[in-house]
Amino acid sequence: MADKPDSALDHFHAALDHHLPGGIDHHIPLLIDEAARCVAAGDHREAIQRWQDIAALLAEKTPEWIYHRLGEAYAANKEGFGGSPEENTLWGDCSKHDLLAWFNSVLQPKLYLEIGVDEGVSLACASGPAIGVDPRPQLRLSVDPGVKARIVTSSSDAFFTSQAEKLLQPSPELAFIDGMHLFEFALRDFINTERHMAPWGLVVIDDIYPCHPVQARRRRTTGAWTGDVWKLLPVLRSHRHDLTLLCLNAHTTGLLLIAGLDAHNIQLNNVYEEVVREYRPIAEPPDKVLDRHGAIPSNHPLVLELLQLLRHARRKCWDGVQIQSALAPLNKRIAAEADSLRGQARQLSERACQLPYPTIS
Ligand SMILES: C[S@@+](CC[C@H](N)C(=O)[O-])C[C@H]1O[C@@H](n2cnc3c(N)ncnc32)[C@H](O)[C@@H]1O
C-alpha cells in the first residue's frame, strides 16, 4: 500500500468486489491505523490521501468522523499538493462563479441546493433561499444578506439519507454539485439530487474537464484537482438518453448542465454498482475529454435558450413529458453546435467572456 498506493487501492476495491475474506470491516481498521500513523508523523499530505482512500472504500457508509479527520488533515497540511505549473494549469472561458450567479439571476430558483460549500464562494452566487451541504464548510465569504442560506454540516450521503426529505421543501430548482471529487460520489450526488428536483430544475456539475491528466487522478497530487468526475458525463450519456446534457467550456474545469430531470427515474440506481466497477479503474481521461470535445462557449445563445425554456416551464407548471418535448429540438441543436466546435475549445477560451444578463418577462 505504501509503495504503490494507487494500484494497491485498485486491488483493494477489486478484492472487495469479489468478497474479500473477512469483508471490509476487517480491513478498514488497518487503514485507519495507517492514516493515524501519517498524522502522528506530521505527514498531513499523505494523511489526506489515506483518509480519502478510506472514504472511497466505505462510499456512502463513510462515517462523519472520517470526513472530520480528512478536514483536520487538510487544515494541517501547509505544503499544498505540489505538481508542476503545467500540471496545475487551468483554463476555460467564463468563470464558473460568474456563470452560477447568472443562472441564479435568470432562474430565480425557489430553492438553490449546493453540495460542497468550502469557503462559500459559489454559495454566495445564490440569489434566494439556499441550502449548502458540506462535512467541513469553512465559510470565509459571507453570502449576500438577501439570501436565506442554511449550511448543513454533513456529507451529502448522510444529508440525503436523513435530512433531505424535510429540508428540500420546496423542491430545488437549481443545484450545484461540487463535493467529493471522486466520480462515484458525484454520481450518487446526482442520483440523490435528481430525486428532489423540480421537473424544470437545472443541475450543474463542476469539474468535468480536467486541464491536465494528473488533475484527474483519484489520489490528489496537484493543487488543481478535478479527480475523476469527468467519468460522470460518459455514464450519463450511456444510461440516461432522456437528459439534456450541455457541456460548457467554463473556467476553471468546465461545467455540465443537466436538464429534463425526472425525480422518479431509477435507471442510474439500477446500474450504479456495475458502472462503478466498470469506470473506477480507468486511470486517465481520454484526449477528447482533455480537449473538451462536446463543449460549447459558456455564453452561447443556446445556454440562455435553455434557461428561458426552464423558466417558461416553471411558469406554466409543465410536467416532465411537456418539458421533454420542448427540450427535444434544443437537444438536436446542442449536439450540432458541439460537433461543429469540436477541437476549438482551447482557442475559443481565449476570447473575453461577456455574459448576457437579460431581463426576462
Ligand atoms: C471544491 S470545494 C467546493 C467549492 C465551492 N463549491 C466553490 O465553488 O466555492 C469541495 C468541497 O466539497 C466538500 N466535500 C467533500 N466530500 C464531501 C461530501 N461527501 N459531501 C459533501 N461535500 C463534500 C469538501 O469539504 C469541500 O469543502
Coordinates of N, CA, C and O and ligand atoms in Angstrom, one line a residue, residues 55 59 62 64 67 70-71 74 96-97 100 112 114-124 133-138 152 154-158 176-181 185 188-189 206-207 220 225, ligand 1:
A55 N -12.6 6.8 2.7 CA -13.9 7.3 2.3 C -14.3 6.6 1.0 O -15.4 6.2 0.8
A59 N -17.5 4.5 0.8 CA -18.5 5.1 -0.1 C -19.6 5.8 0.8 O -19.3 6.5 1.7
T62 N -19.5 6.0 4.7 CA -18.4 6.7 5.4 C -18.9 7.5 6.6 O -19.8 8.3 6.4
E64 N -19.2 10.2 9.5 CA -18.8 11.7 9.5 C -17.4 11.9 10.1 O -16.7 12.8 9.7
Y67 N -14.7 12.2 7.6 CA -14.6 13.5 7.0 C -14.0 14.5 7.9 O -13.3 15.4 7.4
L70 N -10.3 14.0 7.8 CA -9.9 14.5 6.5 C -9.8 16.0 6.5 O -8.8 16.6 6.1
G71 N -10.8 16.7 7.1 CA -10.7 18.1 7.2 C -9.6 18.6 8.1 O -8.9 19.6 7.7
Y74 N -6.5 18.4 6.0 CA -6.4 19.5 5.1 C -5.9 20.8 5.8 O -5.1 21.5 5.3
K96 N -16.7 30.0 -13.5 CA -17.8 29.2 -13.1 C -18.7 29.9 -12.1 O -19.9 29.8 -12.1
H97 N -18.1 30.8 -11.3 CA -18.9 31.5 -10.3 C -19.7 32.6 -10.9 O -20.9 32.8 -10.6
L100 N -22.6 30.7 -12.3 CA -23.6 30.4 -11.3 C -24.5 31.6 -10.9 O -25.7 31.5 -10.7
Y112 N -32.2 26.9 -3.9 CA -30.9 26.5 -4.5 C -30.2 25.5 -3.6 O -30.1 25.8 -2.4
E114 N -26.7 23.3 -2.9 CA -25.3 23.2 -3.2 C -24.6 22.0 -2.4 O -24.8 22.0 -1.2
I115 N -24.0 21.1 -3.1 CA -23.2 20.1 -2.5 C -21.7 20.5 -2.6 O -21.2 20.5 -3.7
G116 N -21.1 20.7 -1.5 CA -19.7 21.1 -1.5 C -19.6 22.7 -1.4 O -19.7 23.3 -2.4
V117 N -19.5 23.2 -0.2 CA -19.6 24.6 0.0 C -18.2 25.3 0.2 O -17.9 26.4 -0.3
D118 N -17.3 24.6 0.9 CA -16.0 25.1 1.2 C -16.1 26.5 1.8 O -16.7 26.7 2.8
E119 N -15.5 27.5 1.1 CA -15.4 28.9 1.6 C -16.7 29.7 1.4 O -16.8 30.8 1.8
G120 N -17.5 29.1 0.6 CA -18.8 29.8 0.3 C -18.8 30.7 -0.9 O -19.8 31.4 -1.1
V121 N -17.8 30.6 -1.8 CA -17.8 31.4 -3.0 C -18.9 31.1 -3.9 O -19.6 32.0 -4.4
S122 N -19.2 29.8 -4.1 CA -20.3 29.5 -5.0 C -21.7 29.8 -4.3 O -22.6 30.2 -5.0
L123 N -21.7 29.5 -3.0 CA -23.0 29.7 -2.3 C -23.4 31.2 -2.4 O -24.5 31.6 -2.4
A124 N -22.3 32.0 -2.4 CA -22.6 33.5 -2.4 C -23.2 33.9 -3.8 O -23.7 35.0 -3.9
V133 N -24.5 22.0 1.6 CA -24.2 20.8 2.3 C -22.7 20.5 2.2 O -22.1 20.5 1.1
D134 N -22.0 20.3 3.4 CA -20.6 20.1 3.4 C -20.2 19.5 4.7 O -20.6 20.1 5.8
P135 N -19.4 18.5 4.8 CA -19.0 17.9 6.1 C -18.0 18.8 6.8 O -17.8 18.7 8.0
R136 N -17.3 19.7 6.1 CA -16.4 20.6 6.7 C -16.4 22.0 6.0 O -15.4 22.4 5.3
P137 N -17.5 22.7 6.1 CA -17.6 24.0 5.5 C -16.6 25.0 6.2 O -16.4 24.8 7.4
Q138 N -16.0 25.9 5.4 CA -15.1 26.8 6.0 C -15.4 28.2 5.5 O -14.6 28.8 4.8
V152 N -25.7 22.9 6.0 CA -25.8 21.7 6.7 C -24.4 21.0 6.8 O -23.9 20.7 5.8
S154 N -22.6 18.2 7.0 CA -22.8 16.8 6.8 C -22.3 16.4 5.5 O -22.2 17.2 4.6
S155 N -21.9 15.1 5.3 CA -21.6 14.6 4.0 C -22.9 14.6 3.2 O -24.0 14.5 3.8
S156 N -22.8 14.6 1.9 CA -24.0 14.6 1.1 C -24.8 13.3 1.3 O -26.0 13.3 1.3
D157 N -24.1 12.2 1.4 CA -24.8 10.9 1.5 C -25.6 10.9 2.8 O -26.8 10.5 2.8
A158 N -25.0 11.4 3.9 CA -25.8 11.4 5.2 C -26.9 12.4 5.1 O -28.0 12.1 5.6
F176 N -26.1 22.8 -7.5 CA -24.7 22.8 -7.9 C -23.9 21.6 -7.2 O -24.0 21.6 -6.0
I177 N -23.4 20.7 -7.9 CA -22.7 19.6 -7.3 C -21.2 19.7 -7.4 O -20.6 19.7 -8.5
D178 N -20.5 19.9 -6.3 CA -19.1 20.2 -6.3 C -18.5 19.7 -4.9 O -17.8 20.4 -4.2
G179 N -18.9 18.5 -4.6 CA -18.4 17.9 -3.3 C -17.2 17.1 -3.5 O -16.2 17.5 -4.0
M180 N -17.2 15.8 -3.0 CA -16.1 14.9 -3.2 C -15.7 14.7 -4.6 O -16.6 14.3 -5.4
H181 N -14.5 14.8 -5.0 CA -14.1 14.8 -6.4 C -13.8 13.3 -6.9 O -12.7 13.1 -7.5
F185 N -18.9 9.3 -6.1 CA -19.6 10.3 -5.2 C -20.4 11.3 -5.9 O -21.5 11.6 -5.6
R188 N -23.5 9.5 -7.2 CA -24.5 9.4 -6.1 C -25.2 10.7 -5.8 O -26.4 10.8 -5.6
D189 N -24.3 11.8 -5.8 CA -24.9 13.1 -5.6 C -25.9 13.5 -6.6 O -26.9 14.1 -6.3
D206 N -19.7 20.5 -11.5 CA -18.3 21.1 -11.7 C -17.3 20.0 -12.1 O -17.6 18.8 -11.9
D207 N -16.2 20.4 -12.6 CA -15.0 19.5 -12.7 C -15.1 18.4 -13.8 O -14.5 17.4 -13.6
R220 N -5.1 12.8 -4.9 CA -4.7 14.2 -5.3 C -3.2 14.4 -5.2 O -2.6 14.2 -4.1
W225 N -7.3 20.2 -8.8 CA -7.7 18.7 -8.8 C -9.1 18.6 -9.1 O -10.0 19.1 -8.4
Ligands
LIG1 C1 -14.1 22.3 -4.3 S1 -14.7 22.5 -2.8 C2 -16.2 23.4 -3.1 C3 -16.0 24.7 -3.6 C4 -17.3 25.6 -3.7 N1 -18.4 24.9 -4.4 C5 -17.0 26.8 -4.6 O1 -17.0 26.8 -5.8 O2 -16.7 27.9 -4.0 C6 -15.2 20.9 -2.4 C7 -15.9 20.8 -1.0 O3 -16.6 19.5 -1.0 C8 -16.7 19.1 0.3 N2 -16.9 17.7 0.4 C9 -16.0 16.6 0.4 N3 -16.7 15.5 0.5 C10 -18.0 15.8 0.5 C11 -19.2 15.0 0.7 N4 -19.1 13.7 0.8 N5 -20.4 15.6 0.7 C12 -20.4 17.0 0.6 N6 -19.4 17.8 0.5 C13 -18.2 17.2 0.4 C14 -15.3 19.5 0.9 O4 -15.4 19.6 2.3 C15 -15.0 20.8 0.2 O5 -15.4 21.9 1.0

